[in-house]
Amino acid sequence: MSISSKLHNVAIVKSDSATSSSKNKLQKIVQPPQAEDNFNQLNLAIVGHVDSGKSTLSGRLLHLLGQISHKEMHKNEKEAKQQGKGSFAYAWALDESAEERERGITMTVGVAYFNTKCYRVVLLDSPGHRDFVPNMISGATQADAAILVTDASEGAFEAGIDATGGQTREHAQLIKSFGVDQIIIAVNKMDTVGYSKERFDAIKKQLGSFLRACKFKDSSVAWIPLSAMENQNLVTGPSESRLLSWFQGPCLLDAIDSLQPPQRDYSKPFLMPICDVVRVQSQGQVSVCGKLERGALQTGNKVLVMPSREMATVRSLERDSQVCNTAKAGDSVTINLQGIDASHVMAGGVLCHPEFPVPVANHLELKVLILDNASPILIGSQLEFLVHHTKEAARVVKILSLLDPKTGKETKKSPRCLLAKQNAMIEVVLQGVVCIDEHSNCKALGRVSLRSSGRTVALGLVTRVIGKQE
């Protein structure tokens, strides 16, 4: 499979998404704009265990695609060597803060753009350290597909897949819970094991079994052996004879182009969870970033900001750091708002069509899967509740029933506690209200994660928004 000459330059930014709404109360739902080019947008999360090489892989990919100039690369290499971190030069393309560079880990979600033959890709480089899983969740909830990076080094893969603290496992479970069905397994650092087919096959066998348990279909999983540091099998086929001798599959870039186009919901009223807020006080403006989950939006539209229930006007839109007049479901955009006080706009809120406000509540019924590393969950258990870009303290107030994992039918009413690998219906009350909806109405607002003591203990769907409880 040849690589098209249509690869375009990349732009690195620190933002994430899109929205849409109507000009006045009588205006119809905005129709999605005609395509301005031949590209579908693909939101691609890069996830995996800490130190598996996610940021280095992202930086090397961007450099090969012509985004990172030789001058900038030379600057990164020089600064990395001065700090005794020469191998981190590519990672610093996305790990830009002083603290990230000092600690040598990704802490926030780095965002970059590049084009392939088929897609305009929004690359979401997620943190792998367990301390920053909430940041990973906020970024990766926007993903249409994912690259799960695993370290082929002896002992490193085993640490990532370990049930007690491996982020390879947790990230795979989280990605699936976000509705991601397509995943590329990038088996990185193959140079450290001499490009061994036996090592690759052993990783594929063990991780593949776990992915099947997470309900990933074999046909939706691509396995790519590569080395980001040695530039093997990233944007062209490998030149290393030890890899060529047994692998004739696609390179990473071809695997990305082989992903199926994501389904978009254009027909429903516009909705966008707010990932980030930028306030420009001197101009009295506020900008919000996010991924447009459904509908479409254009300059001049009125939008409803939740949970404050304040109205605002779309002054301008930006996609890939370029001004645009329209945005549609799936687009990651920055929306510049006017006519609203910045104090009424917050990350974790939602922009929506004025005639279709999203529910705001703190008392919810959930269908949950307890993960295999979880401690027992009891009535009264205190948990951290995460949904789209917000999190709240939560308390389990009822354990309604256990469910059969295959049929979903009730097997036991009112159990005393929930144990690992059980499916159940529960009720939770949050400390504060959140913008949320039943999963059957809006997938983006109905997928939740429950965490305790620094690890994800349950994944769930909102089955009923009960209301507000003081």
CSV table of N, CA, C and O in Angstrom, one decimal, residues 399-447:
chain,number,residue,atom,x,y,z
A,399,ILE,N,-28.1,0.0,45.9
A,399,ILE,CA,-27.6,-1.1,45.0
A,399,ILE,C,-28.9,-1.8,44.6
A,399,ILE,O,-29.5,-2.6,45.4
A,400,LEU,N,-29.4,-1.6,43.4
A,400,LEU,CA,-30.7,-2.1,43.0
A,400,LEU,C,-30.8,-3.6,42.7
A,400,LEU,O,-31.6,-4.3,43.1
A,401,SER,N,-29.8,-4.0,41.9
A,401,SER,CA,-29.8,-5.4,41.5
A,401,SER,C,-28.5,-5.8,40.8
A,401,SER,O,-27.7,-5.0,40.4
A,402,LEU,N,-28.3,-7.1,40.7
A,402,LEU,CA,-27.2,-7.7,39.9
A,402,LEU,C,-27.8,-8.1,38.6
A,402,LEU,O,-29.0,-8.5,38.5
A,403,LEU,N,-27.0,-8.0,37.5
A,403,LEU,CA,-27.5,-8.4,36.2
A,403,LEU,C,-26.7,-9.5,35.6
A,403,LEU,O,-25.5,-9.6,35.8
A,404,ASP,N,-27.3,-10.3,34.7
A,404,ASP,CA,-26.6,-11.3,34.0
A,404,ASP,C,-25.8,-10.6,32.9
A,404,ASP,O,-26.3,-9.8,32.1
A,405,PRO,N,-24.4,-10.9,32.9
A,405,PRO,CA,-23.6,-10.1,31.9
A,405,PRO,C,-23.9,-10.4,30.5
A,405,PRO,O,-23.6,-9.6,29.6
A,406,LYS,N,-24.5,-11.5,30.2
A,406,LYS,CA,-24.8,-11.9,28.8
A,406,LYS,C,-26.2,-11.3,28.4
A,406,LYS,O,-26.3,-10.8,27.3
A,407,THR,N,-27.2,-11.5,29.2
A,407,THR,CA,-28.6,-11.2,28.8
A,407,THR,C,-29.0,-9.8,29.3
A,407,THR,O,-29.9,-9.2,28.8
A,408,GLY,N,-28.3,-9.3,30.4
A,408,GLY,CA,-28.7,-8.1,31.0
A,408,GLY,C,-29.9,-8.2,31.9
A,408,GLY,O,-30.3,-7.2,32.5
A,409,LYS,N,-30.4,-9.4,32.1
A,409,LYS,CA,-31.6,-9.6,33.0
A,409,LYS,C,-31.2,-9.6,34.4
A,409,LYS,O,-30.1,-10.0,34.8
A,410,GLU,N,-32.1,-9.2,35.3
A,410,GLU,CA,-31.9,-9.1,36.7
A,410,GLU,C,-31.7,-10.6,37.3
A,410,GLU,O,-32.5,-11.5,37.0
A,411,THR,N,-30.7,-10.8,38.1
A,411,THR,CA,-30.4,-12.1,38.7
A,411,THR,C,-30.6,-12.0,40.2
A,411,THR,O,-30.9,-13.1,40.8
A,412,LYS,N,-30.5,-10.9,40.8
A,412,LYS,CA,-30.6,-10.8,42.3
A,412,LYS,C,-31.0,-9.3,42.6
A,412,LYS,O,-30.4,-8.4,42.1
A,413,LYS,N,-31.9,-9.2,43.5
A,413,LYS,CA,-32.3,-7.8,43.9
A,413,LYS,C,-31.6,-7.4,45.2
A,413,LYS,O,-31.3,-8.2,46.1
A,414,SER,N,-31.3,-6.1,45.3
A,414,SER,CA,-30.7,-5.5,46.5
A,414,SER,C,-29.6,-6.3,47.1
A,414,SER,O,-29.6,-6.6,48.3
A,415,PRO,N,-28.5,-6.6,46.4
A,415,PRO,CA,-27.4,-7.3,47.0
A,415,PRO,C,-26.7,-6.3,48.0
A,415,PRO,O,-26.8,-5.1,47.9
A,416,ARG,N,-26.0,-6.9,49.0
A,416,ARG,CA,-25.4,-6.1,50.0
A,416,ARG,C,-24.2,-5.3,49.5
A,416,ARG,O,-23.9,-4.3,50.0
A,417,CYS,N,-23.4,-6.0,48.5
A,417,CYS,CA,-22.3,-5.3,48.0
A,417,CYS,C,-22.0,-5.8,46.6
A,417,CYS,O,-22.6,-6.7,46.1
A,418,LEU,N,-21.1,-5.1,45.9
A,418,LEU,CA,-20.8,-5.4,44.5
A,418,LEU,C,-19.3,-5.8,44.5
A,418,LEU,O,-18.5,-5.1,45.0
A,419,LEU,N,-19.0,-6.9,43.8
A,419,LEU,CA,-17.7,-7.4,43.7
A,419,LEU,C,-17.1,-7.3,42.3
A,419,LEU,O,-17.9,-7.1,41.3
A,420,ALA,N,-15.8,-7.6,42.1
A,420,ALA,CA,-15.2,-7.5,40.8
A,420,ALA,C,-15.9,-8.3,39.8
A,420,ALA,O,-16.4,-9.4,40.0
A,421,LYS,N,-16.0,-7.8,38.6
A,421,LYS,CA,-16.5,-8.4,37.4
A,421,LYS,C,-18.1,-8.6,37.4
A,421,LYS,O,-18.6,-9.2,36.5
A,422,GLN,N,-18.7,-8.0,38.4
A,422,GLN,CA,-20.2,-8.1,38.4
A,422,GLN,C,-20.8,-6.9,37.7
A,422,GLN,O,-20.3,-5.8,37.6
A,423,ASN,N,-22.0,-7.2,37.1
A,423,ASN,CA,-22.8,-6.1,36.4
A,423,ASN,C,-24.0,-5.8,37.3
A,423,ASN,O,-24.6,-6.7,37.9
A,424,ALA,N,-24.3,-4.5,37.4
A,424,ALA,CA,-25.3,-4.2,38.4
A,424,ALA,C,-26.0,-2.9,38.0
A,424,ALA,O,-25.5,-2.1,37.2
A,425,MET,N,-27.2,-2.6,38.7
A,425,MET,CA,-27.9,-1.4,38.6
A,425,MET,C,-27.7,-0.7,40.0
A,425,MET,O,-28.0,-1.3,41.0
A,426,ILE,N,-27.3,0.6,39.9
A,426,ILE,CA,-27.1,1.3,41.2
A,426,ILE,C,-27.7,2.7,41.1
A,426,ILE,O,-28.0,3.2,39.9
A,427,GLU,N,-27.9,3.4,42.2
A,427,GLU,CA,-28.2,4.8,42.2
A,427,GLU,C,-27.1,5.6,42.9
A,427,GLU,O,-26.5,5.1,43.9
A,428,VAL,N,-26.7,6.7,42.4
A,428,VAL,CA,-25.7,7.6,43.0
A,428,VAL,C,-26.2,9.0,43.1
A,428,VAL,O,-27.0,9.4,42.3
A,429,VAL,N,-25.7,9.7,44.1
A,429,VAL,CA,-26.0,11.1,44.3
A,429,VAL,C,-24.6,11.8,44.3
A,429,VAL,O,-23.7,11.4,45.0
A,430,LEU,N,-24.5,12.8,43.4
A,430,LEU,CA,-23.3,13.6,43.3
A,430,LEU,C,-23.3,14.8,44.2
A,430,LEU,O,-24.4,15.3,44.6
A,431,GLN,N,-22.1,15.2,44.6
A,431,GLN,CA,-22.0,16.4,45.5
A,431,GLN,C,-22.6,17.7,44.8
A,431,GLN,O,-23.2,18.5,45.4
A,432,GLY,N,-22.3,17.8,43.5
A,432,GLY,CA,-22.8,18.9,42.7
A,432,GLY,C,-23.5,18.4,41.5
A,432,GLY,O,-23.4,17.3,41.1
A,433,VAL,N,-24.2,19.3,40.8
A,433,VAL,CA,-25.0,18.9,39.6
A,433,VAL,C,-24.0,18.9,38.4
A,433,VAL,O,-23.0,19.6,38.4
A,434,VAL,N,-24.4,18.1,37.4
A,434,VAL,CA,-23.6,18.0,36.2
A,434,VAL,C,-24.6,18.0,35.0
A,434,VAL,O,-25.8,17.7,35.1
A,435,CYS,N,-24.1,18.4,33.8
A,435,CYS,CA,-24.8,18.2,32.6
A,435,CYS,C,-24.7,16.8,32.2
A,435,CYS,O,-23.6,16.3,31.9
A,436,ILE,N,-25.9,16.1,32.1
A,436,ILE,CA,-25.9,14.7,31.9
A,436,ILE,C,-27.2,14.2,31.2
A,436,ILE,O,-28.2,15.0,31.2
A,437,ASP,N,-27.2,13.1,30.6
A,437,ASP,CA,-28.4,12.6,29.9
A,437,ASP,C,-28.3,11.1,29.9
A,437,ASP,O,-27.3,10.5,30.1
A,438,GLU,N,-29.5,10.5,29.7
A,438,GLU,CA,-29.5,9.0,29.5
A,438,GLU,C,-28.7,8.6,28.3
A,438,GLU,O,-28.8,9.3,27.2
A,439,HIS,N,-28.0,7.5,28.4
A,439,HIS,CA,-27.2,7.0,27.3
A,439,HIS,C,-28.0,6.8,26.0
A,439,HIS,O,-27.5,7.0,24.9
A,440,SER,N,-29.3,6.4,26.2
A,440,SER,CA,-30.1,6.1,25.0
A,440,SER,C,-30.5,7.4,24.3
A,440,SER,O,-30.8,7.4,23.1
A,441,ASN,N,-30.4,8.6,25.0
A,441,ASN,CA,-30.6,9.9,24.3
A,441,ASN,C,-29.4,10.5,23.8
A,441,ASN,O,-29.4,11.1,22.7
A,442,CYS,N,-28.3,10.4,24.5
A,442,CYS,CA,-27.0,11.0,24.1
A,442,CYS,C,-25.9,10.3,24.7
A,442,CYS,O,-25.6,10.3,25.9
A,443,LYS,N,-25.2,9.6,23.8
A,443,LYS,CA,-24.1,8.7,24.2
A,443,LYS,C,-23.0,9.5,24.9
A,443,LYS,O,-22.4,9.1,25.9
A,444,ALA,N,-22.6,10.7,24.4
A,444,ALA,CA,-21.5,11.5,24.9
A,444,ALA,C,-21.8,11.9,26.4
A,444,ALA,O,-20.9,12.1,27.2
A,445,LEU,N,-23.1,12.2,26.7
A,445,LEU,CA,-23.4,12.6,28.1
A,445,LEU,C,-23.9,11.5,29.0
A,445,LEU,O,-24.3,11.7,30.1
A,446,GLY,N,-23.9,10.2,28.4
A,446,GLY,CA,-24.4,9.1,29.2
A,446,GLY,C,-23.4,8.0,29.5
A,446,GLY,O,-23.8,7.0,30.1
A,447,ARG,N,-22.1,8.3,29.2
A,447,ARG,CA,-21.1,7.3,29.6
A,447,ARG,C,-20.3,7.8,30.8
A,447,ARG,O,-19.8,8.9,30.7
